[in-house]
Amino acid sequence: MKLPLSWLKDYMNIDGIENAEYMHKMTMSGSIVEGIENAAAEIKNVVTGKILKIEKHPDADKLVVCMVDVGEDAPIQIVTGAPNVFEGAVIPVAKHKSTLPGGVKITKGKLRGVESFGMMCSTDELGISEERATGILILPEDTPIGEDIAEVLHLNENVAEFEITSNRPDCMSIIGLARETAATFNRPISIKKPEVTENSENVTDYASVEIRNPELCSRYVGRVVKNVKIAPSPEWMQRRLKSCGIRAINNVVDITNYIMLEYGQPMHAYDLDHVEGKKIIVRCAEDGEQLETLDDQPRTLASSMIVISDEKRAIGVAGVMGGANSEVCDDTTTILFESANFNAAAVRRGAKGLGMRTDASALFEKGLDSENCLPAINRACELMTELGAGEVVGGVIDEYPVKKPQTVLDFEPEKMNAFLGMDISEGEMKEMLSRLEFEVKDGKVYVPTFRADIEGMADIAEEVARIYGYDRIPTTMMKGEMVAGGKTPRQKLEDTVRENLAASGLYEIITYSFIDPKENAMAGIPEGDERYNFVRITNPLGEENSVMRTDMTSSVLKTLRTNHARRNSQAAVFEIGTIFTPVEGRELPDETKQIALGMYGEYDFYAIKGILESLFEAVGIYGCEFKACGDNPTYHGGRCARIYKKDKYLGIIGQIHPAVCASFKLDTEVYAAVIDFEALAELADMSRHYAPLPKFPAVTRDIAVTVDKTVEVGQIVKIIEAQGSDIIEDCKLFDIYEGVQVGRDKKSVAYSITFRSAEKTLTDEDVNPVIDRILKQLEEKLGAQLR
């Protein structure tokens, strides 16, 4: 849920509250703020300009040279290839030494030999559109010249992004978040009652409503507006909708969206002239009934869905989307506003059954307050009058067959203190509850109707605790005579893996186990591979979540894609997740764990290899072999290896193939690895053996040999270690060289070999024979020559 802080000021005074303080206190009171963004924060030295003259570029067919007035003493020259520029156009201009979103810096330069002292900007370059623009943003003709573009486009807006839990639909509105803000900061709030200017006519002469299934529709409120004038919404409304991620369409549709944001009550407008019999009927759909929705898609309905219909046919799917047959169009003159409360489970069934999920259905699915219907529709009619968009007909149609009784609970301060482990006075509790609009009197707590999540004493105690401050709750010891249990060795192994990978700089992620079946193909897994044997979900949310994953690679790549799309210069993540493999003859699939790693940025093959080697050592697995492979299409053919401990397969590591990166929209080098957790658990040895410090000094010798390029360095290490395992303590590769000095198709590899004995100080007589044997074996087995 997005909250423009300027909108919050309509209900309360937030002066003096800094962004950091707002985020912290709201999060601590239970309304998690993920961040506060300002679209203008990165825009510097970008102003409005007017194109005075356009000339063809002397050396480029697709470029033009423009003289642009930016409000300074003299116009500036800008070269552009935008196809939509024209003389007299008012456009955004990033001048010399300006910055744009994403850290883009603009300076003067030359384009095909012609100087350019800035750049004209499009919507995506200004960060106000995620889609790639086809041309420069053209501003209204009367836009002042030389003004800061952030002020002109009202981009200087702080917008808070909230993570709202599903049990708090009241907070999925501006007013709901205003209530929470007022309670958190203990400041007064003012929510004005809508004042509707209506004519002397009676709405019942225009329309009527019948609810045939009260258990599916507890309330239906309707109002009629005539003499409607369809036009664009005012700029202030469009700006607020845009800040919340909603595109402006026209004044009527925008008002319904505005009310949904402000009150958290979805609304719909019907063209009353297209409602047969001027009667709204709320009923169950008939199996096979047809309806074309507003997205111009034909829908086949089922009896489990609620529909809004007239006397002849369905005109909308309740709580999901209206029908095209009653859509408000440019020639609409009379509309019926709908503000209703539908059964949450029925709306969810309808949305799932149609494979569509809208902003309205997302709200209805969480269970809304029926008492909110009337204020919301009155506010919509108030806005229609204020905008001069129509004449409100007198009276309200309010069918309210099922009124939910107000929740009343016992007020038990002593039990609440015992439950919380605190000592808060009864007066303080009453004051904090009153800030949340709870009424406490005669030993009872009267819960506001918009708080359907409050069901018992524990819920009341939680409300007190969060307003009091979770950070102020004292730490207490657990009570009890005995604490039994503990983690299993497998759980401890998982903890070790997490700690080691986190210490290596990776962030842990948790992704969904259900995926799109297309993801395997995107990840380069060939058709016919056993990983296409999916466990399919019986009632998926959609095709993109219809099967259980059989490989972790795509889960990691999707997370990297998100980070890359958000312009994070580098990312390194890991997940310990489950894959699902169907087993013939069994109802339940095999569930096995994998460890998936992925990274891009300042990483290469050796970085991820080193991370894995550190992980293997941490779990007591030593001497793993990395064997090159070129037959896995997910990875780059020459930069991939399978990992073995003797003959036991552990996993795969490498650079993701460029084609796979392209399918996930990653235009950078990506390195990944997938480790079989079950094999890791089988080989892991978490016991620790300690050895005394060596008594005798080590001897170090360096050797460099020339071998064919096809020889793997691991082969050389094996031969070296085999020739003197009793005194060779370590062998490290420290240099690889290729060039004319070593010959074509050859390479020089250099190793540092450490010798040590536990019984004596080694001499040349002890070491030299071993070196000789090493060189002889390297020559015989690999054709190596000492340099």
Short mmCIF file of C-alpha atoms in Angstrom, two decimals, residues 408-577:
data_model
loop_
_atom_site.label_atom_id
_atom_site.label_comp_id
_atom_site.label_asym_id
_atom_site.label_seq_id
_atom_site.Cartn_x
_atom_site.Cartn_y
_atom_site.Cartn_z
CA VAL A 408 -18.02 -6.27 22.45
CA LEU A 409 -15.36 -7.81 24.72
CA ASP A 410 -14.65 -7.77 28.43
CA PHE A 411 -12.09 -5.19 29.55
CA GLU A 412 -9.60 -7.14 31.70
CA PRO A 413 -6.53 -4.99 32.53
CA GLU A 414 -5.05 -7.46 35.04
CA LYS A 415 -5.22 -10.40 32.63
CA MET A 416 -3.77 -8.24 29.86
CA ASN A 417 -0.81 -7.21 32.03
CA ALA A 418 -0.20 -10.83 33.03
CA PHE A 419 -0.42 -11.86 29.39
CA LEU A 420 2.05 -9.17 28.28
CA GLY A 421 4.35 -9.37 31.30
CA MET A 422 3.88 -5.63 31.87
CA ASP A 423 2.42 -3.24 34.42
CA ILE A 424 0.33 -0.69 32.53
CA SER A 425 -2.34 1.19 34.43
CA GLU A 426 -6.01 0.86 33.51
CA GLY A 427 -6.12 4.56 32.62
CA GLU A 428 -3.19 4.24 30.22
CA MET A 429 -4.83 1.26 28.55
CA LYS A 430 -8.08 3.17 28.05
CA GLU A 431 -6.20 6.15 26.61
CA MET A 432 -4.27 3.99 24.14
CA LEU A 433 -7.40 2.12 23.05
CA SER A 434 -9.29 5.38 22.55
CA ARG A 435 -6.54 6.52 20.18
CA LEU A 436 -7.39 3.44 18.11
CA GLU A 437 -11.11 4.37 18.23
CA PHE A 438 -12.03 1.61 20.67
CA GLU A 439 -14.61 2.65 23.25
CA VAL A 440 -14.15 1.42 26.81
CA LYS A 441 -17.05 1.78 29.24
CA ASP A 442 -18.77 -0.23 31.97
CA GLY A 443 -16.07 -2.90 31.91
CA LYS A 444 -16.52 -3.55 28.19
CA VAL A 445 -14.50 -2.80 25.07
CA TYR A 446 -16.56 -1.78 22.05
CA VAL A 447 -14.56 -2.63 18.95
CA PRO A 448 -14.92 -0.33 15.89
CA THR A 449 -16.61 -2.06 12.96
CA PHE A 450 -13.56 -1.66 10.72
CA ARG A 451 -11.48 -3.88 13.06
CA ALA A 452 -12.82 -7.33 12.13
CA ASP A 453 -9.51 -8.86 13.26
CA ILE A 454 -10.26 -8.22 16.95
CA GLU A 455 -11.82 -11.37 18.44
CA GLY A 456 -10.62 -11.78 22.02
CA MET A 457 -8.68 -10.46 24.99
CA ALA A 458 -5.32 -11.37 23.43
CA ASP A 459 -6.10 -9.12 20.45
CA ILE A 460 -6.94 -6.21 22.75
CA ALA A 461 -3.70 -6.81 24.65
CA GLU A 462 -1.75 -6.73 21.39
CA GLU A 463 -3.30 -3.36 20.50
CA VAL A 464 -2.19 -1.97 23.85
CA ALA A 465 1.30 -3.44 23.46
CA ARG A 466 1.94 -2.02 19.99
CA ILE A 467 0.82 1.49 20.92
CA TYR A 468 2.74 1.31 24.20
CA GLY A 469 5.79 0.29 22.15
CA TYR A 470 7.19 -3.17 21.56
CA ASP A 471 10.64 -1.74 22.24
CA ARG A 472 9.49 -0.71 25.74
CA ILE A 473 8.31 -4.17 26.76
CA PRO A 474 10.79 -5.49 29.39
CA THR A 475 12.74 -8.66 28.75
CA THR A 476 11.68 -11.52 31.04
CA MET A 477 12.92 -15.04 31.54
CA MET A 478 10.84 -17.97 30.34
CA LYS A 479 8.83 -19.61 33.09
CA GLY A 480 8.82 -23.35 33.58
CA GLU A 481 10.67 -26.11 35.35
CA MET A 482 12.15 -27.73 32.28
CA VAL A 483 12.83 -26.81 28.69
CA ALA A 484 13.04 -29.94 26.55
CA GLY A 485 14.06 -30.48 22.99
CA GLY A 486 16.71 -29.10 20.72
CA LYS A 487 17.75 -29.01 17.12
CA THR A 488 18.44 -32.16 15.15
CA PRO A 489 21.84 -32.67 13.47
CA ARG A 490 20.21 -31.88 10.13
CA GLN A 491 18.82 -28.60 11.46
CA LYS A 492 22.22 -27.74 12.89
CA LEU A 493 23.76 -28.44 9.49
CA GLU A 494 21.30 -26.04 7.86
CA ASP A 495 22.24 -23.38 10.43
CA THR A 496 25.93 -23.91 9.65
CA VAL A 497 25.28 -23.58 5.91
CA ARG A 498 23.31 -20.36 6.45
CA GLU A 499 25.92 -18.85 8.74
CA ASN A 500 28.80 -19.71 6.42
CA LEU A 501 27.14 -18.37 3.25
CA ALA A 502 26.00 -15.23 5.05
CA ALA A 503 29.55 -14.73 6.35
CA SER A 504 30.73 -15.00 2.73
CA GLY A 505 28.59 -11.98 1.86
CA LEU A 506 25.48 -13.69 0.45
CA TYR A 507 21.93 -12.72 1.38
CA GLU A 508 19.44 -15.49 2.15
CA ILE A 509 16.23 -15.45 0.12
CA ILE A 510 12.97 -17.38 0.40
CA THR A 511 11.01 -17.93 -2.80
CA TYR A 512 7.79 -19.71 -3.68
CA SER A 513 7.97 -23.47 -4.23
CA PHE A 514 5.37 -23.23 -6.99
CA ILE A 515 6.55 -21.87 -10.33
CA ASP A 516 5.61 -21.35 -13.95
CA PRO A 517 6.29 -24.55 -15.98
CA LYS A 518 7.94 -22.32 -18.60
CA GLU A 519 10.77 -21.52 -16.18
CA ASN A 520 12.57 -24.80 -16.86
CA ALA A 521 12.80 -23.93 -20.55
CA MET A 522 13.93 -20.40 -19.64
CA ALA A 523 16.67 -21.97 -17.52
CA GLY A 524 17.88 -23.98 -20.52
CA ILE A 525 16.68 -27.38 -19.30
CA PRO A 526 16.11 -29.46 -22.46
CA GLU A 527 12.77 -31.07 -23.26
CA GLY A 528 12.54 -34.66 -22.08
CA ASP A 529 14.65 -33.99 -18.99
CA GLU A 530 13.29 -35.68 -15.86
CA ARG A 531 12.90 -32.24 -14.29
CA TYR A 532 9.84 -31.68 -16.52
CA ASN A 533 8.02 -34.35 -14.48
CA PHE A 534 6.15 -31.79 -12.37
CA VAL A 535 3.79 -32.06 -9.44
CA ARG A 536 0.84 -30.00 -10.65
CA ILE A 537 -1.29 -27.86 -8.31
CA THR A 538 -4.98 -28.76 -8.44
CA ASN A 539 -6.29 -25.19 -8.01
CA PRO A 540 -3.44 -22.83 -8.97
CA LEU A 541 -3.68 -19.06 -8.65
CA GLY A 542 -2.64 -18.91 -12.30
CA GLU A 543 -0.46 -20.57 -14.92
CA GLU A 544 2.60 -18.80 -13.50
CA ASN A 545 2.13 -20.67 -10.19
CA SER A 546 0.77 -23.99 -11.44
CA VAL A 547 3.54 -26.53 -10.72
CA MET A 548 5.97 -27.37 -7.91
CA ARG A 549 9.58 -26.73 -8.79
CA THR A 550 11.97 -29.54 -9.65
CA ASP A 551 15.08 -27.34 -9.74
CA MET A 552 16.13 -24.26 -7.78
CA THR A 553 17.98 -22.43 -10.55
CA SER A 554 15.07 -20.36 -11.86
CA SER A 555 14.10 -19.24 -8.33
CA VAL A 556 17.54 -17.69 -7.82
CA LEU A 557 17.66 -16.18 -11.33
CA LYS A 558 14.27 -14.48 -10.81
CA THR A 559 15.55 -12.88 -7.61
CA LEU A 560 18.70 -11.68 -9.38
CA ARG A 561 16.53 -10.33 -12.20
CA THR A 562 14.52 -8.24 -9.73
CA ASN A 563 17.70 -6.81 -8.18
CA HIS A 564 19.22 -6.08 -11.59
CA ALA A 565 16.01 -4.38 -12.78
CA ARG A 566 16.17 -2.14 -9.71
CA ARG A 567 19.67 -1.06 -10.71
CA ASN A 568 21.53 -2.84 -7.92
CA SER A 569 25.07 -2.96 -9.27
CA GLN A 570 25.74 -6.34 -7.69
CA ALA A 571 23.88 -9.04 -5.81
CA ALA A 572 24.76 -12.37 -4.21
CA VAL A 573 22.01 -14.58 -2.82
CA PHE A 574 21.37 -18.13 -1.65
CA GLU A 575 18.39 -20.24 -0.72
CA ILE A 576 17.97 -23.56 1.03
CA GLY A 577 14.78 -24.77 -0.59
#
